[in-house]
mmCIF file with all atom_site columns, C-alpha atoms and ligand atoms in Angstrom:
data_model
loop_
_atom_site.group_PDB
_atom_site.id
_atom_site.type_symbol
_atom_site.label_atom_id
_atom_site.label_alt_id
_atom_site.label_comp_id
_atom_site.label_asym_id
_atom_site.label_entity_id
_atom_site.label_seq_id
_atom_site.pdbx_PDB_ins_code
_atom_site.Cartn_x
_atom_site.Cartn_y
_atom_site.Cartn_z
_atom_site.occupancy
_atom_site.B_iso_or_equiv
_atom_site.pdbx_formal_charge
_atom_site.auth_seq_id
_atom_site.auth_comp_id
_atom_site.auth_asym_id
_atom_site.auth_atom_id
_atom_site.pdbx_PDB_model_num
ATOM   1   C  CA  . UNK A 1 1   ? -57.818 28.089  15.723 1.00 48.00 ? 1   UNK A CA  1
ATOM   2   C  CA  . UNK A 1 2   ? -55.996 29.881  12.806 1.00 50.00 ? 2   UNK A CA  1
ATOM   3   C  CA  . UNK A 1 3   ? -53.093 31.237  15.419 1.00 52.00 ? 3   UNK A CA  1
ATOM   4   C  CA  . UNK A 1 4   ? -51.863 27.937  16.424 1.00 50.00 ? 4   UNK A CA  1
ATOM   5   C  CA  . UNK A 1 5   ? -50.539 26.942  13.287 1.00 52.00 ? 5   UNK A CA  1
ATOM   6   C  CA  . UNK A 1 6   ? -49.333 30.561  12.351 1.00 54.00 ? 6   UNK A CA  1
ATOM   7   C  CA  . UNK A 1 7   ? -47.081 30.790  15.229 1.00 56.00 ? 7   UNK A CA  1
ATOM   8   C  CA  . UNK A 1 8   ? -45.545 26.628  14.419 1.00 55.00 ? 8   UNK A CA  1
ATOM   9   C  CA  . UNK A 1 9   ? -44.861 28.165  10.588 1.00 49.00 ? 9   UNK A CA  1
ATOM   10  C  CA  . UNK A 1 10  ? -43.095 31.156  11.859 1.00 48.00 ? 10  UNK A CA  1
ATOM   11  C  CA  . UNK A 1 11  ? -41.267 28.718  14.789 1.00 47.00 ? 11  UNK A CA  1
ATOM   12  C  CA  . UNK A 1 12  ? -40.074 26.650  12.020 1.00 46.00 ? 12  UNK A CA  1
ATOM   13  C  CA  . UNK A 1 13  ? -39.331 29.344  9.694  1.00 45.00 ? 13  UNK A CA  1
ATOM   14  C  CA  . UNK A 1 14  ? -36.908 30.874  12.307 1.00 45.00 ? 14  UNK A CA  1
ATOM   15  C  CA  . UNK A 1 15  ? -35.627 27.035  12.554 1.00 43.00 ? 15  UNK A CA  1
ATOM   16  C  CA  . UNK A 1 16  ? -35.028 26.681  9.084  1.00 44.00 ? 16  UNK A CA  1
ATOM   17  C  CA  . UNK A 1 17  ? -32.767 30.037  8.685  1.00 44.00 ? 17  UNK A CA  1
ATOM   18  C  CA  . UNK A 1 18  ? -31.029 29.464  11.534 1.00 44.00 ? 18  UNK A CA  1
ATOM   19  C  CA  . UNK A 1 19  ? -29.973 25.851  10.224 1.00 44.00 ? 19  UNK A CA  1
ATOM   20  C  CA  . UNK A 1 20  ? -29.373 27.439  6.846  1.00 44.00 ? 20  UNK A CA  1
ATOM   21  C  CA  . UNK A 1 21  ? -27.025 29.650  8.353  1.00 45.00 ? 21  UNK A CA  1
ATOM   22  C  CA  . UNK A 1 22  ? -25.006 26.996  10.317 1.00 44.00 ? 22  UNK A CA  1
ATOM   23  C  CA  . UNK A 1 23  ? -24.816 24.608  7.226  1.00 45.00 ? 23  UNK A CA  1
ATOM   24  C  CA  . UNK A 1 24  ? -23.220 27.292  5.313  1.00 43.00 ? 24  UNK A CA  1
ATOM   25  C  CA  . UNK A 1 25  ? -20.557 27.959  7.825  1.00 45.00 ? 25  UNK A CA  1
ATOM   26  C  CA  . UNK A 1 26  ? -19.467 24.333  8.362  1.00 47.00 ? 26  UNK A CA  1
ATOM   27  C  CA  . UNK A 1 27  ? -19.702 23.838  4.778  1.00 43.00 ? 27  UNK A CA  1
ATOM   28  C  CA  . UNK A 1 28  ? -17.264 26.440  4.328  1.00 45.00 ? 28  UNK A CA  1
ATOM   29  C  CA  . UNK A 1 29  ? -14.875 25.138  6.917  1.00 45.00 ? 29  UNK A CA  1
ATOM   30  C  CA  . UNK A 1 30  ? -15.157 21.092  5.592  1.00 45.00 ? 30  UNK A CA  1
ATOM   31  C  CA  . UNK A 1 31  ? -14.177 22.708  1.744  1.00 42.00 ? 31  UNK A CA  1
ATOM   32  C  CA  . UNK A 1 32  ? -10.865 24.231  3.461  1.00 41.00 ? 32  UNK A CA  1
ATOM   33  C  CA  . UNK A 1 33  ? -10.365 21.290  5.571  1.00 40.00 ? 33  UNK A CA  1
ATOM   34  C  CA  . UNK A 1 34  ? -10.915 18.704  3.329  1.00 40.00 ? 34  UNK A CA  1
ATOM   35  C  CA  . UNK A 1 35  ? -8.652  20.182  0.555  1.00 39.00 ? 35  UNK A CA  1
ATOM   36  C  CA  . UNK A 1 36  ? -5.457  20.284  2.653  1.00 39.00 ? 36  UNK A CA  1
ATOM   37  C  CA  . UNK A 1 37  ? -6.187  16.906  3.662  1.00 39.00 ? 37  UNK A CA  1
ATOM   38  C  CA  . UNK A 1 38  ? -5.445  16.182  -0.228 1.00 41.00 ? 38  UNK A CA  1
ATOM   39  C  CA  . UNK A 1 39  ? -2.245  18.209  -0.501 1.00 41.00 ? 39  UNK A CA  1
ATOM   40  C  CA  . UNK A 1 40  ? -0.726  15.975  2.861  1.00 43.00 ? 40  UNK A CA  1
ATOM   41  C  CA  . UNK A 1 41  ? -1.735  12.951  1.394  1.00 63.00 ? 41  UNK A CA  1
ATOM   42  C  CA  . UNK A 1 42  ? 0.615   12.967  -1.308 1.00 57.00 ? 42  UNK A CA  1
ATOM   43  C  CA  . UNK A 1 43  ? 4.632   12.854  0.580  1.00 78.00 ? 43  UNK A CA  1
ATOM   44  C  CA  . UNK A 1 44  ? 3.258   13.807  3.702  1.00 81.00 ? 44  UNK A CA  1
ATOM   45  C  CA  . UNK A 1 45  ? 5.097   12.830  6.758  1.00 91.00 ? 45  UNK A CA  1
ATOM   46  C  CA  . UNK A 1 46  ? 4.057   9.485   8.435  1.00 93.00 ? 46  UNK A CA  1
ATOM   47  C  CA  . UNK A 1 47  ? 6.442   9.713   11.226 1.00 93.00 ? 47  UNK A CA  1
ATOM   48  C  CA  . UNK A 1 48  ? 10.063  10.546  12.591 1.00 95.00 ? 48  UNK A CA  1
ATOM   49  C  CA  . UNK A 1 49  ? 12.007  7.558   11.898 1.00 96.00 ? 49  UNK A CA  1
ATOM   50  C  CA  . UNK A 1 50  ? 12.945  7.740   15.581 1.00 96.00 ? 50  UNK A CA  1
ATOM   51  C  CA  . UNK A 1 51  ? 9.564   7.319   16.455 1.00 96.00 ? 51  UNK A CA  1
ATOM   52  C  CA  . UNK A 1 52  ? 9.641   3.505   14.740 1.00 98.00 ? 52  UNK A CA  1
ATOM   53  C  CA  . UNK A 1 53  ? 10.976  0.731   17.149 1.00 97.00 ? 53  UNK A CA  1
ATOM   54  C  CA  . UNK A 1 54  ? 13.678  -1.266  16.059 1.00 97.00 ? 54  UNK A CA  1
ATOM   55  C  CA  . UNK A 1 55  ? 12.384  -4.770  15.909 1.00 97.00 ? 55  UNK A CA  1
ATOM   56  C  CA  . UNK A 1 56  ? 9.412   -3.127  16.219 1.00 98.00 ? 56  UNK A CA  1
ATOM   57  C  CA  . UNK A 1 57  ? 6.744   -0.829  14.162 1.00 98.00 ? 57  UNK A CA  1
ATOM   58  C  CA  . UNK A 1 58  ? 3.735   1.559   14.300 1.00 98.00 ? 58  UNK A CA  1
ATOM   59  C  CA  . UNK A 1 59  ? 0.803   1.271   13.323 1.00 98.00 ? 59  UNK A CA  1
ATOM   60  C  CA  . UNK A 1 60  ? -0.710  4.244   11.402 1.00 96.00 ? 60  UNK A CA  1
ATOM   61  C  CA  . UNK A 1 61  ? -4.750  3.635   11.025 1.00 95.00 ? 61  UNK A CA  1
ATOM   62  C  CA  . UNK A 1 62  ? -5.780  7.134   9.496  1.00 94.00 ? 62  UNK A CA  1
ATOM   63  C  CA  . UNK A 1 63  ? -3.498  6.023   6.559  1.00 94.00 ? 63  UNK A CA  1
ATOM   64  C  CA  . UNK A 1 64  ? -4.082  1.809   6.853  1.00 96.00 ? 64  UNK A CA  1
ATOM   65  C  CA  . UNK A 1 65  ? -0.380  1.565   6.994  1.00 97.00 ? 65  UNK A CA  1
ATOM   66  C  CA  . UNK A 1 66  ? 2.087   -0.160  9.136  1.00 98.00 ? 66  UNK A CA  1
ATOM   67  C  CA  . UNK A 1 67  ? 5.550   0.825   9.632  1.00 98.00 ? 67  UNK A CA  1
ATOM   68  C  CA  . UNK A 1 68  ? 8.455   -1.570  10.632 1.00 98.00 ? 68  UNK A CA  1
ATOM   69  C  CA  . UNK A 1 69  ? 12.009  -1.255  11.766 1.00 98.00 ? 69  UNK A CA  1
ATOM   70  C  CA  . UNK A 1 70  ? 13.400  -4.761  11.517 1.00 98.00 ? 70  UNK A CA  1
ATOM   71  C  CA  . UNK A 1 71  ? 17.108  -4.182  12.000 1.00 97.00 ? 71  UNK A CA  1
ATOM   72  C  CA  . UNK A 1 72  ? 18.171  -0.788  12.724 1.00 96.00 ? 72  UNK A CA  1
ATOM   73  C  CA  . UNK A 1 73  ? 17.756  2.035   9.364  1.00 95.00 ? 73  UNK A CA  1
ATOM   74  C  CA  . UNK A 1 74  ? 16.038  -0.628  7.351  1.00 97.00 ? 74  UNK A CA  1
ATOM   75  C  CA  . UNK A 1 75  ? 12.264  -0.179  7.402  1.00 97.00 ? 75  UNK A CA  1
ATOM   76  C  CA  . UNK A 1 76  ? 9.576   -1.783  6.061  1.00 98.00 ? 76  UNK A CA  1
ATOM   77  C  CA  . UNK A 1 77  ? 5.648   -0.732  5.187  1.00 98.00 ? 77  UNK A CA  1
ATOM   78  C  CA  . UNK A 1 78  ? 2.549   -2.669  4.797  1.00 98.00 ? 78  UNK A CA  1
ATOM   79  C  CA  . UNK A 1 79  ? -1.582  -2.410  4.807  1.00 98.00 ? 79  UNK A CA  1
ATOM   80  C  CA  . UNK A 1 80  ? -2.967  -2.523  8.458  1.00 98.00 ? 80  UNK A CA  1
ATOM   81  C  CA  . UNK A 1 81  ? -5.612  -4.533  6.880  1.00 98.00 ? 81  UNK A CA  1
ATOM   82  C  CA  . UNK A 1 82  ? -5.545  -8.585  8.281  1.00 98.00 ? 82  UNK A CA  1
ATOM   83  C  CA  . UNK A 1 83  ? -5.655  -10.686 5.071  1.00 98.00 ? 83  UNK A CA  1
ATOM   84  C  CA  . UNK A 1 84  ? -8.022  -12.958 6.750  1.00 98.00 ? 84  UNK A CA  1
ATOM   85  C  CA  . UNK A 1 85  ? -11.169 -11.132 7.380  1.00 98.00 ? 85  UNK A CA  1
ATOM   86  C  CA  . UNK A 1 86  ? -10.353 -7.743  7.441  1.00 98.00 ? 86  UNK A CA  1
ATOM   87  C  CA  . UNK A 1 87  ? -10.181 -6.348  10.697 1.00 98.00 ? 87  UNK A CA  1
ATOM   88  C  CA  . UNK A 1 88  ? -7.350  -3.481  11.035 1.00 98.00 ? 88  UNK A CA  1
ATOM   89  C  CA  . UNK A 1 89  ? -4.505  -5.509  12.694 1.00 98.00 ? 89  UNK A CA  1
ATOM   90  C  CA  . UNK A 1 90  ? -3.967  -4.511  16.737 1.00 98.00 ? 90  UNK A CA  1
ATOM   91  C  CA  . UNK A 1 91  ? -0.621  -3.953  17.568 1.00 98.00 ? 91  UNK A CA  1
ATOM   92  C  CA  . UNK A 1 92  ? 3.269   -4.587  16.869 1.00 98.00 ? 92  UNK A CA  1
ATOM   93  C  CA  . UNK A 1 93  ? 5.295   -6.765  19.336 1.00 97.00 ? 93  UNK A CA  1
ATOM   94  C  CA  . UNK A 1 94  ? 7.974   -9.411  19.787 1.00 96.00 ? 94  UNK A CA  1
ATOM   95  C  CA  . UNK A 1 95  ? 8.622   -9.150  15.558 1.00 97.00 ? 95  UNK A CA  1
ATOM   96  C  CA  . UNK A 1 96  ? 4.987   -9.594  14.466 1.00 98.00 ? 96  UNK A CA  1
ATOM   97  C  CA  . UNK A 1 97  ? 2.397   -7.744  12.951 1.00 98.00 ? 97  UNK A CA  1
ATOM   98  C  CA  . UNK A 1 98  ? -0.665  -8.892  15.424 1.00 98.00 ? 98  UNK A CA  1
ATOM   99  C  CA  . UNK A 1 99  ? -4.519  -8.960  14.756 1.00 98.00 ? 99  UNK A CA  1
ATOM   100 C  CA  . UNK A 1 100 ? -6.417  -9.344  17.714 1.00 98.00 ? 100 UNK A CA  1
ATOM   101 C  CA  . UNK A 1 101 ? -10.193 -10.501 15.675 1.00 98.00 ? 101 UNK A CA  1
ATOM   102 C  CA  . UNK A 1 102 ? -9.039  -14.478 15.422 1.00 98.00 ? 102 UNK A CA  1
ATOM   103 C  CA  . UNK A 1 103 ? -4.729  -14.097 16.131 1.00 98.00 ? 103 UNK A CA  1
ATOM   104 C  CA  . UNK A 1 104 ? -3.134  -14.061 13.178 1.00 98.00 ? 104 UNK A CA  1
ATOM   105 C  CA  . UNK A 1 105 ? 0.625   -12.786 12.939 1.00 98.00 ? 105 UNK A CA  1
ATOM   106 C  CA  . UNK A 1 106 ? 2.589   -11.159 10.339 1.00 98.00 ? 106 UNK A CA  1
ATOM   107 C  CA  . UNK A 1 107 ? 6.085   -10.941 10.187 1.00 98.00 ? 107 UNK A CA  1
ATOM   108 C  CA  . UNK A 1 108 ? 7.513   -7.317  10.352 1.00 98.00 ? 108 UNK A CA  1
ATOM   109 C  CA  . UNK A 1 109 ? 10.505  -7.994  7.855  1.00 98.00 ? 109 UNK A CA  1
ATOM   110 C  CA  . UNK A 1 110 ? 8.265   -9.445  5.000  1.00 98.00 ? 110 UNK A CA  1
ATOM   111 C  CA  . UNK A 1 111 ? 4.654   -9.400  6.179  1.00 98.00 ? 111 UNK A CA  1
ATOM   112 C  CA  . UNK A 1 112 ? 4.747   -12.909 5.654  1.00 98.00 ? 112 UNK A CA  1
ATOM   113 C  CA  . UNK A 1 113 ? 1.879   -15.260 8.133  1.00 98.00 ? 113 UNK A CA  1
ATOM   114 C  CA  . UNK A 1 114 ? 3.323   -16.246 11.213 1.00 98.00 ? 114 UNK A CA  1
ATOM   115 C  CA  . UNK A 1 115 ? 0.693   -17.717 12.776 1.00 98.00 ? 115 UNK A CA  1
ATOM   116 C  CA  . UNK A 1 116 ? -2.879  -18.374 11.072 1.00 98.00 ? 116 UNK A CA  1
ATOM   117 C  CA  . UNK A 1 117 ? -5.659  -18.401 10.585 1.00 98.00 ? 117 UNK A CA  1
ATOM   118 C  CA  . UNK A 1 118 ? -4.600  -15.704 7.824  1.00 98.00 ? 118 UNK A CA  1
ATOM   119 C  CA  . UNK A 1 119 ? -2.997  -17.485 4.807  1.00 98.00 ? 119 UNK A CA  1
ATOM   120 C  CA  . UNK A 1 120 ? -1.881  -14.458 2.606  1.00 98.00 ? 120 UNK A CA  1
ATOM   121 C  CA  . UNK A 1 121 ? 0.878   -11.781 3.571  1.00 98.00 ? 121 UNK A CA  1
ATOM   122 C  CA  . UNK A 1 122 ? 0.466   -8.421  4.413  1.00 98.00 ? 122 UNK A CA  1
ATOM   123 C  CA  . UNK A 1 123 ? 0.864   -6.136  1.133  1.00 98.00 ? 123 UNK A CA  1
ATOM   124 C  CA  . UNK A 1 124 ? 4.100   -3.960  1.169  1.00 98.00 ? 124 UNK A CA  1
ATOM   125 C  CA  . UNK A 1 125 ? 3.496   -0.700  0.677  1.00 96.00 ? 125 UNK A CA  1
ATOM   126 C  CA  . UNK A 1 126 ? 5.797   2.000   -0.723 1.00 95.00 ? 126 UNK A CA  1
ATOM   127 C  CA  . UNK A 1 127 ? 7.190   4.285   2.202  1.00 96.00 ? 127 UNK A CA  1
ATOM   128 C  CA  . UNK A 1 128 ? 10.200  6.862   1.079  1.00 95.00 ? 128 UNK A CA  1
ATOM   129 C  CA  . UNK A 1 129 ? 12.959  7.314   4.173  1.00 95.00 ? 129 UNK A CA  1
ATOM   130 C  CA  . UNK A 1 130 ? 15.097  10.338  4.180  1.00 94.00 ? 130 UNK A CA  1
ATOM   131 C  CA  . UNK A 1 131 ? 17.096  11.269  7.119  1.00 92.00 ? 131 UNK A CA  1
ATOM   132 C  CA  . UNK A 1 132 ? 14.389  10.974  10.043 1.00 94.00 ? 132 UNK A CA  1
ATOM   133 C  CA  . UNK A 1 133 ? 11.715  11.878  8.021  1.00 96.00 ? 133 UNK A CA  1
ATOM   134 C  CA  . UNK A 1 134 ? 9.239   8.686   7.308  1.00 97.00 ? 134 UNK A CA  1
ATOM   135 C  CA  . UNK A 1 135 ? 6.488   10.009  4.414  1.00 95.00 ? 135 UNK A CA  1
ATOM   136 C  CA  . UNK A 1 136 ? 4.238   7.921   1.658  1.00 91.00 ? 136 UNK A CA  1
ATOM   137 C  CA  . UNK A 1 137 ? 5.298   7.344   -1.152 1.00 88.00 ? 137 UNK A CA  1
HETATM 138 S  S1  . LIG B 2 .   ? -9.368  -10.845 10.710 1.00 89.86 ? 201 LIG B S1  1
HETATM 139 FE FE1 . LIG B 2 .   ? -7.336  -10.908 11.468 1.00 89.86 ? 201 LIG B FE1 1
HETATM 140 S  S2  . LIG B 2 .   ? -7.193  -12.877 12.297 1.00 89.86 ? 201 LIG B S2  1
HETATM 141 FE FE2 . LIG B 2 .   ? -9.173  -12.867 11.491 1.00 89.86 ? 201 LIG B FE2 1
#
């Protein structure tokens, strides 16, 4: 009767180091992973300019941003967030910013609604541009 539970304690002992152990070494490797996520945030690189569409844009969802080339060198940045309920917005085509949850359209030059339900733009958000380099601002 008494070895039954003495070999579950030393089962779950040898669990419980053997998790310890793991935990440690992915903590380690989340604490060098997650602070050069915070060093890229800050002018990292969104994209090649070549890489954004004329009359066209990208959408970036790791960063909730949307990039736009509306006439050719002049590009434009906004939340990938639909002002109506939410939903990240689906895809870029024929000059609109399109969500696919209830079909609202935002214009790529302004963010402005093109077709509801949503009623408020797109916010602009600050992008900086230098040569074909695309980063946040
Ligand atoms: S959440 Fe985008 S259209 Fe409704």
């Amino acid at each position: 009767m008494t070895q039954g539970p003495t070999r579950r304690t030393v089962l779950l002992a040898t669990g419980a180091a053997a998790l310890t152990v793991g935990c440690s070494e992915y903590g380690d490797e989340d604490s060098g992973s997650s602070s050069s996520s915070v060093d890229a945030s800050a002018g990292q690189e969104l994209a090649k300019a070549s890489e954004i569409p004329v009359g066209g844009g990208k959408i970036f969802a790791e960063e909730k941003i949307v990039v736009t080339q509306p006439k050719e060198g002049e590009f434009k940045a906004f939340s990938n967030i639909c002002t109506h309920q939410q939903c990240p917005v689906a895809d870029v085509s024929d000059g609109t910013i399109n969500c696919s949850c209830h079909g609202s359209k935002f214009s790529i030059t302004d963010g402005a609604v093109q077709n509801p339900p949503a009623t408020k733009p797109l916010p602009a958000k600050q992008i900086k541009v230098s040569g074909d380099s695309i980063t946040l601002a």
